[in-house]
C-alpha atoms as one frame of an Amber mdcrd trajectory, in Angstrom:
protein
 175.095  95.374  26.041 174.660  97.303  29.210 171.075  98.392  29.990 170.319
 102.012  29.188 170.743 104.450  32.002 167.841 106.705  32.916 167.896 109.871
  34.891 165.288 110.947  37.427 163.969 113.457  34.843 163.310 110.552  32.408
 160.919 108.958  34.918 159.123 112.206  35.518 158.697 113.012  31.770 157.692
 109.478  30.818 160.872 108.611  28.838 161.891 105.984  31.361 161.146 102.195
  31.405 157.868 100.578  30.297 154.701 100.716  32.385 155.628  97.401  34.011
 158.559  99.058  35.749 158.336 100.970  38.965 157.194 104.527  38.428 159.005
 107.021  40.563 157.354 110.297  41.371 158.649 113.355  43.068 158.521 113.042
  46.862 155.602 114.724  48.619 156.604 116.911  51.537 155.538 115.356  54.861
 152.406 116.852  56.377 153.088 118.693  59.559 150.832 117.714  62.433 149.009
 120.709  63.753 149.063 121.114  67.503 145.639 120.624  69.136 144.060 123.755
  70.457 143.558 123.447  74.234 140.095 124.971  73.983 139.028 122.491  71.313
 140.308 119.558  73.358 138.415 120.763  76.408 135.223 121.180  74.393 135.534
 117.734  72.827 136.260 116.191  76.212 133.222 117.900  77.714 131.011 116.540
  74.944 132.415 113.035  75.415 131.794 113.314  79.153 128.216 114.398  78.469
 127.625 111.318  76.318 129.163 109.138  79.030 126.787 110.597  81.615 123.864
 109.986  79.275 124.619 106.265  79.427 122.815 106.194  82.782 119.711 107.889
  84.079 120.143 110.978  86.262 118.675 109.086  89.207 121.459 106.533  88.854
 124.123 109.252  88.772 122.609 110.888  91.850 122.640 107.580  93.724 126.207
 106.841  92.659 127.390 110.241  93.879 125.780 109.686  97.272 127.223 106.176
  97.582 130.682 107.358  96.540 130.597 110.123  99.146 129.778 107.571 101.835
 132.598 105.267 100.724 135.253 107.991 100.471 134.300 109.320 103.912 134.626
 105.817 105.353 138.057 105.416 103.749 139.226 108.834 104.947 138.276 107.950
 108.513 140.576 104.929 108.355 143.405 106.366 106.285 142.607 104.052 103.376
 142.826 104.846  99.680 139.436 105.180  98.026 140.767 105.454  94.465 142.092
 102.994  93.743 140.735 100.846  96.545 141.848  97.322  97.240 139.308  94.500
  97.256 140.009  93.878 100.949 139.218  97.512 101.798 135.915  97.312  99.955
 135.210  93.975 101.635 135.575  95.558 105.066 133.445  98.503 103.961 130.469
  96.396 102.890 130.765  94.391 106.110 130.520  97.637 108.063 127.529  98.705
 105.992 125.775  95.412 106.723 126.429  95.906 110.452 124.774  99.326 110.160
 121.625  97.607 108.929 121.925  98.482 105.245 119.971  96.171 102.974 121.720
  93.894 100.457 120.235  95.974  97.626 121.723  99.164  99.076 125.125  97.535
  99.571 125.112  96.187  96.001 124.386  99.695  94.772 127.349 100.950  96.805
 129.533  98.339  95.081 128.225  99.425  91.680 129.067 103.057  92.472 132.591
 102.145  93.623 133.144 100.186  90.421 131.748 103.048  88.334 134.176 105.611
  89.751 137.103 103.225  89.441 136.394 102.671  85.760 136.042 106.418  85.215
 139.458 106.862  86.794 141.028 104.216  84.583 141.266 101.592  87.325 139.937
  98.046  87.571 136.797  97.805  89.672 137.557  96.099  93.017 134.949  93.428
  92.271 136.824  92.579  89.042 140.317  92.443  90.530 142.172  89.084  90.697
 141.903  89.010  94.505 138.156  89.776  94.592 137.149  86.250  95.662 136.774
  87.041  99.387 134.876  90.243  98.494 132.345  88.297  96.443 132.004  85.704
  99.207 131.335  88.446 101.734 128.619  89.931  99.538 127.045  86.502  99.075
 127.058  86.030 102.852 125.389  89.412 103.367 122.642  88.453 100.929 122.065
  85.185 102.757 122.228  86.628 106.270 120.276  89.805 105.655 118.036  88.725
 102.815 114.319  88.236 103.038 111.135  89.260 101.368 111.341  92.353  99.212
 109.503  95.229 100.874 107.531  97.080  98.229 105.673 100.329  98.556 101.915
 100.027  98.684 100.246 100.182  95.305  97.951 103.102  94.556  95.286 101.078
  92.755  92.118 102.683  91.406  90.375 102.856  94.782  93.383 104.341  96.587
  94.093 106.743  93.744  90.542 108.060  94.013  91.181 108.717  97.711  94.387
 110.577  96.857  92.667 112.635  94.177  89.864 113.563  96.559  92.385 115.346
  98.791  93.344 117.745  95.980  90.618 120.357  96.046  89.922 123.423  93.951
  90.434 124.144  90.288  93.640 126.149  90.370  96.805 125.537  88.374  98.513
 123.469  91.076  95.439 121.346  91.715  95.051 120.601  88.002  98.723 119.729
  87.626  98.816 117.472  90.677  95.703 115.550  89.649  97.101 115.068  86.135
 100.460 113.872  87.494  98.828 111.266  89.727  96.483 109.934  87.076  98.940
 109.883  84.157 101.608 108.302  86.364  99.241 105.492  87.287  97.487 105.110
  83.915 100.791 104.732  82.037 102.579 102.732  84.768 105.374 105.304  84.688
 108.443 105.476  86.823 108.682 108.897  88.412 111.788 109.719  86.321 109.833
 108.885  83.166 106.881 110.968  84.310 108.867 114.176  84.783 110.870 113.586
  81.574 107.762 113.812  79.380 107.567 116.763  77.003 104.730 118.199  74.962
 106.192 116.481  71.899 105.709 113.131  73.629 101.930 113.492  73.899  99.427
 112.844  71.123  95.688 113.308  71.591  93.691 110.667  69.710  89.954 109.862
  69.734  90.554 106.803  71.904  92.583 108.680  74.513  96.311 109.441  74.591
  99.485 108.153  73.022 102.626 108.722  75.082 106.138 108.324  73.720 108.569
 107.251  76.439 111.950 108.243  75.011 114.303 106.964  77.668 113.902 104.824
  80.746 115.558 102.315  83.029 114.914  99.531  80.517 115.639 101.701  77.462
 119.046 103.230  78.167 119.680 103.616  74.422 116.704 105.975  74.194 115.005
 104.227  71.288 111.623 105.103  72.733 108.326 103.262  72.893 104.734 104.377
  72.388 102.102 103.345  74.907  98.373 103.941  74.853  96.195 105.407  77.594
  92.430 104.947  77.110  90.302 108.038  77.620  88.726 106.503  80.695  85.601
 107.347  82.652  86.541 106.668  86.269  89.974 108.305  86.557  89.668 110.219
  83.245  93.382 110.610  82.392  92.804 112.434  79.113  90.392 114.965  80.605
  92.663 115.642  83.583  95.692 116.159  81.357  93.807 118.554  79.080  92.608
 120.497  82.128  96.218 120.955  83.240  97.370 122.031  79.782  94.547 124.557
  79.512  95.619 126.088  82.815  99.372 125.990  82.108  99.076 127.419  78.598
 102.285 125.983  77.104 102.572 124.038  73.866 106.223 122.959  74.003 108.867
 121.971  76.520 108.323 119.920  79.691 104.837 118.512  80.137 104.683 118.701
  83.942 106.339 121.882  85.165 107.603 123.268  88.410 105.384 125.998  89.844
 106.335 129.206  91.609 104.985 129.979  95.061 102.269 131.918  93.272 101.462
 128.786  91.202 102.848 130.209  87.976 104.288 127.497  85.671 108.046 127.722
  85.205 110.024 126.712  82.127 111.595 123.678  83.846 110.149 120.272  84.621
 109.100 119.319  88.131 111.571 116.992  89.850 111.089 113.291  90.385 111.330
 113.897  94.123 108.398 116.284  93.858 106.324 113.377  92.510 107.161 111.304
  95.590 106.288 114.219  97.881 103.015 114.704  96.023 102.011 111.062  96.544
 103.023 111.046 100.198 101.336 114.357 100.915  98.071 113.136  99.426  98.407
 109.913 101.429  98.667 111.912 104.671  95.579 113.926 103.833  93.714 110.712
 102.938  94.518 109.194 106.320  97.018 106.682 104.943 100.505 105.901 106.227
 102.838 108.018 104.046 105.769 105.696 104.779 104.058 103.019 102.732 103.694
 105.215  99.660 106.120 106.729  97.158 106.310 107.689  93.501 106.521 103.981
  92.608 103.069 103.472  94.126 101.548 104.875  90.924 103.308 102.339  88.689
 102.537  99.507  91.098  98.945 100.674  91.232  98.439 100.121  87.521  99.936
  96.629  87.675  97.928  95.665  90.761  94.640  96.929  89.336  95.151  95.431
  85.872  96.115  92.040  87.347  93.050  92.080  89.598  90.845  92.719  86.564
  92.236  89.757  84.641  94.654  91.436  82.239  97.223  89.077  80.758 100.873
  89.438  81.648 101.685  90.350  78.067  99.116  93.167  77.911 100.467  94.468
  81.218 103.976  94.320  79.781 102.924  96.471  76.817 102.329  99.319  79.240
 104.907  98.661  81.958 107.728  97.773  79.512 109.344  95.285  81.897 112.100
  93.334  80.166 111.004  90.087  81.809 107.611  88.912  83.028 108.765  87.606
  86.418 107.760  90.738  88.345 104.466  90.879  86.476 103.826  87.230  87.330
 104.101  88.150  91.009 101.388  90.788  90.605  99.117  88.290  88.865  99.776
  85.610  91.470  98.933  87.997  94.313  95.721  88.996  92.557  94.682  85.350
  92.112  95.650  83.931  95.505  92.038  83.152  96.376  90.780  82.478  92.853
  89.931  78.785  92.329  91.631  78.033  95.635  92.414  74.359  96.174  90.670
  74.425  99.547  87.598  76.404  98.513  85.380  73.290  98.393  86.026  71.969
 101.854  87.365  74.752 104.097
């Protein structure tokens, strides 16, 4: 007997085959894709670009922009393409930079900037291209030929910091701010970018002193944050100096260290990291020190130098400085202990 015939209506009403058979349902009209609104796309792209920029500190972006400007100007002067740039072009560029006396660290930063802008443009970084072998060899040769001891800025240890503080006279708003910036920068071993990024929400007053939350730094690009402690102190008195600044500034939210008007009125924006460097160098001049040997990093180095000299362990220093490795800290400790238990002390 021939199998029964079923119409499409039988499947829809349930009078068709058993549940083991294929169930056919009415077709669903295809969804029409809606065209993207140009304004929405632009907004979403802008937000994505903002997140991409947040992957690196503003100081890094500023350095990359300057390096990229130098490279593109060099290429333009020779009729070469800067984007994309061939590995041989970049190789000649870094050779020219070395001839101009640029340090290996500066040239490596130039290479990083060139690679950054290539990746942003959807191109392979010249250092990653298949023909990058000679470029890497050239960079290795520059390191070998122009290498040498790392020249660090002089550390503003406790004694030097006292000399810097002594040059800031009076009890006005600017004087209170500048003293607080110097002391907090040294007491927390802060990079200048970290110092100016602090907000009121990052500061907690506790009986023992201060708790600072560092929310983003060179070694914390993900912005997870870390809490460090600053003892109240008697000699440099970081807590007292910070409270004196806050009492004068009168703000309870927003940036901790603020830019001041010419009339010394606090503004709503944070002071710049360059202003920290100028503050240190200006105080160095007034203290009779060579300003070329000092910079914003002198405050961070000052904490490490002083703590190493007073016998702090590398690991306790690392709690404050937040270095990823202890190699740099070991150098501070070694310098502090060069004459301690010297092998020649008994007979020289």
